Short mmCIF file of C-alpha atoms in Angstrom, two decimals:
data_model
loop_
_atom_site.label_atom_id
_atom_site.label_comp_id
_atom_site.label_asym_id
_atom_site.label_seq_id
_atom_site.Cartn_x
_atom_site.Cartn_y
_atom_site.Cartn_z
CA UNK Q 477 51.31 -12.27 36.22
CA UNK Q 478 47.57 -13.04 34.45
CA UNK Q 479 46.77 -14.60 38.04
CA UNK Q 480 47.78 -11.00 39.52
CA UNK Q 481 45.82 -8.88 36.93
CA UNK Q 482 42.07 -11.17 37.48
CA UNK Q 483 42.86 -10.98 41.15
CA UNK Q 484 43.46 -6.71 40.84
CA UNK Q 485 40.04 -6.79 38.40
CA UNK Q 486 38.11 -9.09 40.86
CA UNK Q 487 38.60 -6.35 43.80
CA UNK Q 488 38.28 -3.18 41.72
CA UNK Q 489 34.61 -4.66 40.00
CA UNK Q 490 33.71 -5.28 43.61
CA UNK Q 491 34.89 -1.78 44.72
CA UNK Q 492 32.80 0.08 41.63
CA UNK Q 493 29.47 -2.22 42.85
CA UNK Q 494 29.56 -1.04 46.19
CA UNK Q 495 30.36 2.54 44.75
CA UNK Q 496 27.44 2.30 42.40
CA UNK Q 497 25.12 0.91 45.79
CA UNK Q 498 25.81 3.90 47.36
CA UNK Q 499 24.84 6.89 44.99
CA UNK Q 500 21.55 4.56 44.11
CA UNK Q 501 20.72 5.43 48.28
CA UNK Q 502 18.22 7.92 49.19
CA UNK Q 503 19.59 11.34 51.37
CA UNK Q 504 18.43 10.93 54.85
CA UNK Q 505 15.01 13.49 55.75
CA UNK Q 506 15.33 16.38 57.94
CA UNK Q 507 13.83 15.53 61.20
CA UNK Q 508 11.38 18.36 62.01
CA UNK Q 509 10.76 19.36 65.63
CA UNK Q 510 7.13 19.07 65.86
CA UNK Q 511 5.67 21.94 68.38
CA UNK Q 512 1.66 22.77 68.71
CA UNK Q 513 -0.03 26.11 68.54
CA UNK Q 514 -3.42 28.07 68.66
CA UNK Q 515 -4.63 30.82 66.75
CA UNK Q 516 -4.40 34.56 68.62
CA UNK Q 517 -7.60 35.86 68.93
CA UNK Q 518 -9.13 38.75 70.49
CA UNK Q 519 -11.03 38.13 74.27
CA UNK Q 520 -13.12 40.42 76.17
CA UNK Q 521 -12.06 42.22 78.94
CA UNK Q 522 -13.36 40.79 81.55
CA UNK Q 523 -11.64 39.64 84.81
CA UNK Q 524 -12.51 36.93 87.40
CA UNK Q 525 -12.00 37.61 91.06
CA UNK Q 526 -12.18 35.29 93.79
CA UNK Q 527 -13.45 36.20 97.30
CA UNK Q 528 -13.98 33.91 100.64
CA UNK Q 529 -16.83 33.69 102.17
CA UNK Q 530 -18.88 31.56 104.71
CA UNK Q 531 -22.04 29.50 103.93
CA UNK Q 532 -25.60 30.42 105.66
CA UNK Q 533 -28.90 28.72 105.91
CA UNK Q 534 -30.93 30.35 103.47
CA UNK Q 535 -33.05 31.43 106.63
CA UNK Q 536 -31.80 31.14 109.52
CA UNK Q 537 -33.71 32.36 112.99
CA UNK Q 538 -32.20 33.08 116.49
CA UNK Q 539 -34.74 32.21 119.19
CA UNK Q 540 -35.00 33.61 122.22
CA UNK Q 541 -36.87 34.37 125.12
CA UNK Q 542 -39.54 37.79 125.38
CA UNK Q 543 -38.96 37.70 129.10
CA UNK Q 544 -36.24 36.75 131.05
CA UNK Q 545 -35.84 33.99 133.95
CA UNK Q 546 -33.95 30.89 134.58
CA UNK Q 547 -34.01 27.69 131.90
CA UNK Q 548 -36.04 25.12 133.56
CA UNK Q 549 -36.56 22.43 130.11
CA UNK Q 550 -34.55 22.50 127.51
CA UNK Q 551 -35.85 20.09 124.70
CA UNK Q 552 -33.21 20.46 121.84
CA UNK Q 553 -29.99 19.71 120.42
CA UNK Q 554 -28.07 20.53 117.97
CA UNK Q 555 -28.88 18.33 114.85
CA UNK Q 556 -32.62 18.32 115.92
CA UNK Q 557 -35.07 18.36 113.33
CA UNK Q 558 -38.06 20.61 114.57
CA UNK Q 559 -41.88 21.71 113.07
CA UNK Q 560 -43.01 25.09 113.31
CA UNK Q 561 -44.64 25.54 117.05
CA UNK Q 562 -42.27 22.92 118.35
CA UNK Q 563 -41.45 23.85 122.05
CA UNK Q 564 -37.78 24.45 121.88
CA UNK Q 565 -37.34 25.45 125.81
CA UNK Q 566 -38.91 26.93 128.52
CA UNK Q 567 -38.08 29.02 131.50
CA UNK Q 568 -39.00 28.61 135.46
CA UNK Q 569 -43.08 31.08 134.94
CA UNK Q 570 -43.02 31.12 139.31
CA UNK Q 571 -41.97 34.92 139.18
CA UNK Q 572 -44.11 36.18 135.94
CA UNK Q 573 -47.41 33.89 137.58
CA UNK Q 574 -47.40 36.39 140.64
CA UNK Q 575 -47.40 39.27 138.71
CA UNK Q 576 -50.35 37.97 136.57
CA UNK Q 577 -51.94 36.94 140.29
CA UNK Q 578 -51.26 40.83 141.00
CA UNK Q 579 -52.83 42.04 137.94
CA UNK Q 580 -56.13 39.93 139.15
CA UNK Q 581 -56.14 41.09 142.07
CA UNK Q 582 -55.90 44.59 141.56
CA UNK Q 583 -58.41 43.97 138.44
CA UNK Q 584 -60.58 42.89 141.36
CA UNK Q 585 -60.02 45.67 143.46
CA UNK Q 586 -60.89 48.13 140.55
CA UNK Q 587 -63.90 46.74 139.60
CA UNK Q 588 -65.41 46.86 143.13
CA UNK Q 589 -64.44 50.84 143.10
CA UNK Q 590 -65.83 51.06 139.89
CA UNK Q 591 -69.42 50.07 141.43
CA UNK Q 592 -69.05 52.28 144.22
CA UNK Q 593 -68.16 55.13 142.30
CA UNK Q 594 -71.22 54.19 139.76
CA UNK Q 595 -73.97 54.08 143.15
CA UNK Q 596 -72.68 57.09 144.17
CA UNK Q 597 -72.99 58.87 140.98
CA UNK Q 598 -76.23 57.41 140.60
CA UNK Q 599 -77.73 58.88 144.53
CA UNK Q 600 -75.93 62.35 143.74
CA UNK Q 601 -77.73 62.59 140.45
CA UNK Q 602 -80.98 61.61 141.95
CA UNK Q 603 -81.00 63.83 144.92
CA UNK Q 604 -79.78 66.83 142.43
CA UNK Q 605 -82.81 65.91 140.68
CA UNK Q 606 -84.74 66.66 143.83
CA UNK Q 607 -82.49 69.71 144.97
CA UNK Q 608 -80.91 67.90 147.38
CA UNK Q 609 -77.77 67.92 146.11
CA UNK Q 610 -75.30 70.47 144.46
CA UNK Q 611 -73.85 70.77 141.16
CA UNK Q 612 -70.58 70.41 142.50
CA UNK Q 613 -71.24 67.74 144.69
CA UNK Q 614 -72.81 66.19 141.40
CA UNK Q 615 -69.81 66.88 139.32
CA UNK Q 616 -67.50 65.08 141.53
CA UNK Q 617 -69.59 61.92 141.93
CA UNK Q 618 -69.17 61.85 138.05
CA UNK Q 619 -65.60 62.58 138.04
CA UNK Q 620 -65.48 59.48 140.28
CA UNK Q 621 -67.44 56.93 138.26
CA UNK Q 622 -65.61 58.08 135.28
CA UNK Q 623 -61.97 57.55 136.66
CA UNK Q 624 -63.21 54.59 137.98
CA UNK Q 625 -64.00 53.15 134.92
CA UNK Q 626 -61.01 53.99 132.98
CA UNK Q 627 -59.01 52.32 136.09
CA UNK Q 628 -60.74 49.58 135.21
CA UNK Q 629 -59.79 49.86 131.51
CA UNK Q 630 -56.27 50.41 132.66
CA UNK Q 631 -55.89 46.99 135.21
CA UNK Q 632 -57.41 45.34 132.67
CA UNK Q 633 -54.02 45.83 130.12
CA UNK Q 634 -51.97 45.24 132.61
CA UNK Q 635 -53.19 41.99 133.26
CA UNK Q 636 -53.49 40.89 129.75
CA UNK Q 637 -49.96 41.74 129.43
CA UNK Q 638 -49.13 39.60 132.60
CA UNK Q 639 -51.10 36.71 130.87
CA UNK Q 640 -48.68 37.36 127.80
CA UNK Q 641 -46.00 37.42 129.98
CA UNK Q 642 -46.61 33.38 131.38
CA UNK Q 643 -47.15 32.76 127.36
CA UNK Q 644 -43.43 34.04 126.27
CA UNK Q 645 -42.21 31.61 129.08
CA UNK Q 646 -42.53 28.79 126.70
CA UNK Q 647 -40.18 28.99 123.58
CA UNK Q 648 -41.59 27.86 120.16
CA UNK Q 649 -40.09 26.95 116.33
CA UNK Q 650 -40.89 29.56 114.08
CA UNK Q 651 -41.30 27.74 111.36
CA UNK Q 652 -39.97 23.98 110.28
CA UNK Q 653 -36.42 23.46 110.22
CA UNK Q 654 -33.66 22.13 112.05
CA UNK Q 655 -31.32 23.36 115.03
CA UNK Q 656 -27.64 24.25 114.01
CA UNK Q 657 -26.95 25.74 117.54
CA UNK Q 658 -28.00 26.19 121.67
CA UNK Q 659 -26.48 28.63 123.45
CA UNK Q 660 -27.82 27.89 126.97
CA UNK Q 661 -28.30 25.26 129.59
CA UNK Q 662 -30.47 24.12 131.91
CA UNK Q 663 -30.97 26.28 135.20
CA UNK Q 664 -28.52 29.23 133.38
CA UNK Q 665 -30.29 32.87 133.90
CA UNK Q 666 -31.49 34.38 130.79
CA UNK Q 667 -32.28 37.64 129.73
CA UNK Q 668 -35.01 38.75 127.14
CA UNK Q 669 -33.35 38.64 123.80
CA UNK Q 670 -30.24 36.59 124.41
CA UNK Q 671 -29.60 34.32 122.16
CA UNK Q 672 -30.81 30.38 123.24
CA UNK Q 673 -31.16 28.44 119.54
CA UNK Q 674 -30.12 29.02 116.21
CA UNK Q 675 -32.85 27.37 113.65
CA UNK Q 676 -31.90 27.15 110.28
CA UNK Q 677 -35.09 26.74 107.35
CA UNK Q 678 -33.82 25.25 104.46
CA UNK Q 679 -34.31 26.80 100.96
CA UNK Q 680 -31.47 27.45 98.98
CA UNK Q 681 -28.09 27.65 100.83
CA UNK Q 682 -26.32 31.33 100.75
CA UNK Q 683 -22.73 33.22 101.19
CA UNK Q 684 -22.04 36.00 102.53
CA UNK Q 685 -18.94 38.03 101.23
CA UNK Q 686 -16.94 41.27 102.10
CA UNK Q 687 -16.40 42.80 98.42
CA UNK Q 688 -13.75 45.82 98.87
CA UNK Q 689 -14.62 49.40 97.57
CA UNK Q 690 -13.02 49.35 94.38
CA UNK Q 691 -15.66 46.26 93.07
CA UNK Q 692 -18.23 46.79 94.92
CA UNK Q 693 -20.14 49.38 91.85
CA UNK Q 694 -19.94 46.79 89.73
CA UNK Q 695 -21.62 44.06 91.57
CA UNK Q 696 -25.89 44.23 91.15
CA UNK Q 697 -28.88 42.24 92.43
CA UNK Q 698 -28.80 39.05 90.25
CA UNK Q 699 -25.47 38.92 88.89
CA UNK Q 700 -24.74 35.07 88.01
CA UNK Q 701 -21.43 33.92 90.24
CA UNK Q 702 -19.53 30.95 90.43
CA UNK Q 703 -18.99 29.13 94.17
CA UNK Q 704 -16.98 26.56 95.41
CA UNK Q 705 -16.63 24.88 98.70
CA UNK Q 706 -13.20 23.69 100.40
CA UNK Q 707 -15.53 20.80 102.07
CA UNK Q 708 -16.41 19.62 98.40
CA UNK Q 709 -13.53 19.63 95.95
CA UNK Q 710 -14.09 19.38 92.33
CA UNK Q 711 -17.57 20.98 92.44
CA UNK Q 712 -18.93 24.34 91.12
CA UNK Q 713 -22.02 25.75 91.90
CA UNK Q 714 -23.84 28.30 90.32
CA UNK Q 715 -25.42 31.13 92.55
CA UNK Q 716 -26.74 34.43 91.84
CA UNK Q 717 -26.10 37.77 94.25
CA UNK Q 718 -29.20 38.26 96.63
CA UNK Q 719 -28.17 41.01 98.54
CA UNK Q 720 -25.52 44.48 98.13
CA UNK Q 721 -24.24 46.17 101.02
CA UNK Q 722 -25.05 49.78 101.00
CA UNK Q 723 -22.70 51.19 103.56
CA UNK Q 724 -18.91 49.48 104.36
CA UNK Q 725 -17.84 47.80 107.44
CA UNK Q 726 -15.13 46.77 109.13
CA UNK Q 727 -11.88 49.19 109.51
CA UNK Q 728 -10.91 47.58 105.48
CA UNK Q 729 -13.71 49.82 104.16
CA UNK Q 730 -15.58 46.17 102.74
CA UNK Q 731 -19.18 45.84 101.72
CA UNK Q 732 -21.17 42.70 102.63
CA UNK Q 733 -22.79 40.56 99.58
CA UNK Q 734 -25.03 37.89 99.52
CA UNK Q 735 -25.37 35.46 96.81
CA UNK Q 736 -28.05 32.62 96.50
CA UNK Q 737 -27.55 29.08 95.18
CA UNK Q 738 -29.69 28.32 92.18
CA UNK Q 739 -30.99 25.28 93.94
CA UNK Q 740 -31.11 23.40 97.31
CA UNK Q 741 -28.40 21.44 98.25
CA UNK Q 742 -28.10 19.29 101.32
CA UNK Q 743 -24.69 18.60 101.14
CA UNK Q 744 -24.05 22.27 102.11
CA UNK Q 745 -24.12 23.12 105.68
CA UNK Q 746 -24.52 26.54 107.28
CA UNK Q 747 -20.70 27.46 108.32
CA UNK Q 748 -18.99 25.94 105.50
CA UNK Q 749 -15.83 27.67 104.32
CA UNK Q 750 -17.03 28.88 100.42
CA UNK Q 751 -15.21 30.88 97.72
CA UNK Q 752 -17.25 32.89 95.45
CA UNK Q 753 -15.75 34.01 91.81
CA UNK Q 754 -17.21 37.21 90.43
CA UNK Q 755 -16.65 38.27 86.48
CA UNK Q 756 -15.65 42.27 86.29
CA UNK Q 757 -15.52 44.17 83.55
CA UNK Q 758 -12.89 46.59 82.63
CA UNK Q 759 -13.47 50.01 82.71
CA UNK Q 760 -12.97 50.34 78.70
CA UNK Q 761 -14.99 48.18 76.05
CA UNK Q 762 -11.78 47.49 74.18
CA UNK Q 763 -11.00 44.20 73.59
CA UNK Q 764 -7.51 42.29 74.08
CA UNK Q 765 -4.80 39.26 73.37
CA UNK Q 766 -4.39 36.87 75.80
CA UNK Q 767 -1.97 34.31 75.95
CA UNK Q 768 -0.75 30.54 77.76
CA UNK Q 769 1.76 31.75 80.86
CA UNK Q 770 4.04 29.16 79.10
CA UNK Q 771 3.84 30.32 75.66
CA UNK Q 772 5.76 33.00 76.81
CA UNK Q 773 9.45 33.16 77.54
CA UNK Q 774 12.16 35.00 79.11
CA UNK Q 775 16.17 36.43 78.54
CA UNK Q 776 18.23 39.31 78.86
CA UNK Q 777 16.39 40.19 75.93
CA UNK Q 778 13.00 40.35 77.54
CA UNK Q 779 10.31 38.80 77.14
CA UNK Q 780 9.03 36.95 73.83
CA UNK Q 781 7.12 34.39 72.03
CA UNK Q 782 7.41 32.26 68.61
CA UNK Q 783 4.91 32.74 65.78
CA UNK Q 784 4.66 29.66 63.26
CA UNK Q 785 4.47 31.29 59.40
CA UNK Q 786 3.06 27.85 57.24
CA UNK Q 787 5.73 27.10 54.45
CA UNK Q 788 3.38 24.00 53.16
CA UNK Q 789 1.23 21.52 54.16
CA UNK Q 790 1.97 20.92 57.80
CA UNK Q 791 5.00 22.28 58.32
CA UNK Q 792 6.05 26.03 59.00
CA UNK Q 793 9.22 28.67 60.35
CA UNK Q 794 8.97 29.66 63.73
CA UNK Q 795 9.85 33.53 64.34
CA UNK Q 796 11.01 35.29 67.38
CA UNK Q 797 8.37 37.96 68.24
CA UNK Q 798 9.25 40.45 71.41
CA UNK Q 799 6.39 41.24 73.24
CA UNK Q 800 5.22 43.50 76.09
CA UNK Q 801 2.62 41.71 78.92
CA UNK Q 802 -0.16 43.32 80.80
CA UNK Q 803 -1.95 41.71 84.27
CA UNK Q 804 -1.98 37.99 84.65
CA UNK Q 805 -5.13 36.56 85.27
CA UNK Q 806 -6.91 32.72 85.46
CA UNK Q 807 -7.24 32.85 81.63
CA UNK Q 808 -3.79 34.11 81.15
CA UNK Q 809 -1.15 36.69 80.82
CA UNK Q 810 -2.19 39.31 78.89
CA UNK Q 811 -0.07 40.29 75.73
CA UNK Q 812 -0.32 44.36 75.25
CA UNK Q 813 2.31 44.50 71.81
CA UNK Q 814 3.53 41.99 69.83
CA UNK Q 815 1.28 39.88 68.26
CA UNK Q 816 -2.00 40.38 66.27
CA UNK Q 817 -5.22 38.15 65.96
CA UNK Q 818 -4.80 35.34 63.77
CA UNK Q 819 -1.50 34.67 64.18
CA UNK Q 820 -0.14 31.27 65.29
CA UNK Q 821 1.40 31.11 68.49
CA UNK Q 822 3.64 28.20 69.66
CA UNK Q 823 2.11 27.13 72.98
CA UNK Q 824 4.62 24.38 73.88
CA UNK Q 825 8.44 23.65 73.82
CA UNK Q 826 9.15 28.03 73.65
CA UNK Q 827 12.75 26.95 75.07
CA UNK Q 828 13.87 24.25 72.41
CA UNK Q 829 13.22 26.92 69.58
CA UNK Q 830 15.30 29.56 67.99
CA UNK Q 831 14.36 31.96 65.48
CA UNK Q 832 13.84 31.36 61.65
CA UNK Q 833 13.99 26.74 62.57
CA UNK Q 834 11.61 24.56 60.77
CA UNK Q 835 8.76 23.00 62.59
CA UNK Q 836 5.88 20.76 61.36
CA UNK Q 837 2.60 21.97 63.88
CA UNK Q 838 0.28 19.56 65.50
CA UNK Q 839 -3.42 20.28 64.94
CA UNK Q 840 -4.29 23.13 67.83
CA UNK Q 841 -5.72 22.28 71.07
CA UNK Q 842 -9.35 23.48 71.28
CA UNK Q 843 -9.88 26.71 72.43
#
């Protein structure tokens, strides 16, 4: 029986240690969902619209031919790198060198009537000097010098103009530059005007847009814009608007605008797909709340966000706030009711949360 009783105390000492272990452990934390957030604050109410466009030469010249005729040289290609008074082309002068021969002649021709007409006028004034002549007879011998002369005058501009005429048969740079286009070939018929090289001259690249009616008043000479070219990902360049259409074209009632890179850039050519971001204002100076497209969630009950209220160092109560949006734009999606500046809204993890849990925040992403 005593053996019984010390085995019975051994195991019920044991059993009031472990007992005692126990209480002495600490209760577990609370594990705290940890969720990030940024402070609502009012923004301006500006808006950033994107239009495409196509990249120029910041001078660009179309050459052609004063006269027309048939392409005998052609001494250009595309790529070409040119100086002003280059000789770009030339066309067959056969046709425009008779007409200057013509002109000589007939120069020739009136010259030689010219001196009669002055001897003549020069007898009938002597002899009416004498009374051998008339008046009238006098008055026409005059008549006849006079008109001779101004024939003179007259062949004379008409073969200066042939002379011109040979000139235009040789086609020149206009200034220094490079060729981004020929239109023609060799022995092809050209008229005066049409179109036989495109030379582009450098300076600072541009883009032309078509800005629809409803922007178009709020774009002026030397607005700053932002551009961006599909041919050069990841780069932004700033430009500033050169040019505003005064009258629309096109059947879409659109306005053309030019903007200006800031500086030259080579790696921009002339017929580069471009995309050209303009800031608008609103049509009220009000300002307004703009928040993260995923900050913001989505039920049967509508739309709504969470709001962190701090309950101590670090750690906080998210609420449940309905709210009502506005327009979505590149900064965001604009929050008309429902929250107020200085308030902490959860940007991250809006689908994990339910109203009145206990969060600790992160430190807010810059803004």
């Amino acid at each position: 029986m005593m053996g019984r009783w010390v085995r019975w105390g051994w195991v019920l000492g044991i059993g009031l240690t472990l007992a005692a272990c126990e209480t002495e452990k600490p209760p577990p934390q609370k594990v705290l969902r940890p969720v990030r957030y940024q402070t609502v604050v009012l923004t301006s109410q500006n808006r950033v619209r994107t239009f495409a466009g196509t990249a120029r030469s910041g001078e660009e010249t179309r050459l052609s031919f004063k006269v027309g005729g048939t392409i005998r040289r052609l001494l250009v290609k595309v790529g070409d790198t040119v100086k002003r008074g280059q000789t770009i082309a030339e066309i067959d002068p056969e046709d425009i060198r008779l007409q200057q021969q013509e002109a000589e002649a007939a120069l020739a021709r009136a010259r030689a009537e010219a001196r009669s007409a002055a001897a003549t006028y020069s007898r009938t004034r002597a002899l009416y000097e004498n009374n051998n002549a008339s008046r009238e007879e006098l008055d026409s011998a005059r008549a006849q010098h006079e008109s001779a002369r101004a024939q003179v005058r007259s062949v004379s501009k008409q073969l200066e103009l042939a002379r011109l005429q040979v000139s235009y048969t040789t086609l020149q740079a206009a200034s220094d530059g490079a060729i981004a286009d020929v239109a023609v070939e060799v022995n092809e018929n050209v008229t005066a005007g049409q179109l036989v090289a495109l030379l582009t001259s450098g300076g600072q690249p541009e883009v032309e847009v078509a800005i629809p009616e409803v922007f178009i008043a709020q774009i002026a000479k030397g607005d700053t814009v932002s551009v961006t070219f599909d041919a050069l990902p990841g780069q932004t360049f700033t430009a500033a608007v050169s040019e505003v259409g005064v009258a629309a074209t096109g059947a879409a009632a659109t306005f053309p605008v030019r903007v200006r890179l800031k500086r030259d850039e080579a790696q921009i050519r002339s017929g580069m797909a471009a995309n050209v971001a303009f800031t608008f204002g609103a049509d009220n100076a009000s300002e307004r709340i703009v928040a993260p497209l995923h900050a913001v969630g989505e039920d049967r009950q509508g739309r709504f966000v969470f709001v962190v209220e701090p309950q101590g160092e670090g750690v906080g109560v998210v609420r449940r706030r309905p709210v009502k949006v506005g327009a979505f734009g590149s900064e965001g999606l604009e929050i008309l009711e429902g929250l107020s500046p200085g308030e902490r809204l959860v940007t991250a993890g809006v689908k994990r949360l339910e109203d009145g849990r206990e969060v600790k925040f992160l430190l807010p992403k810059e803004q």
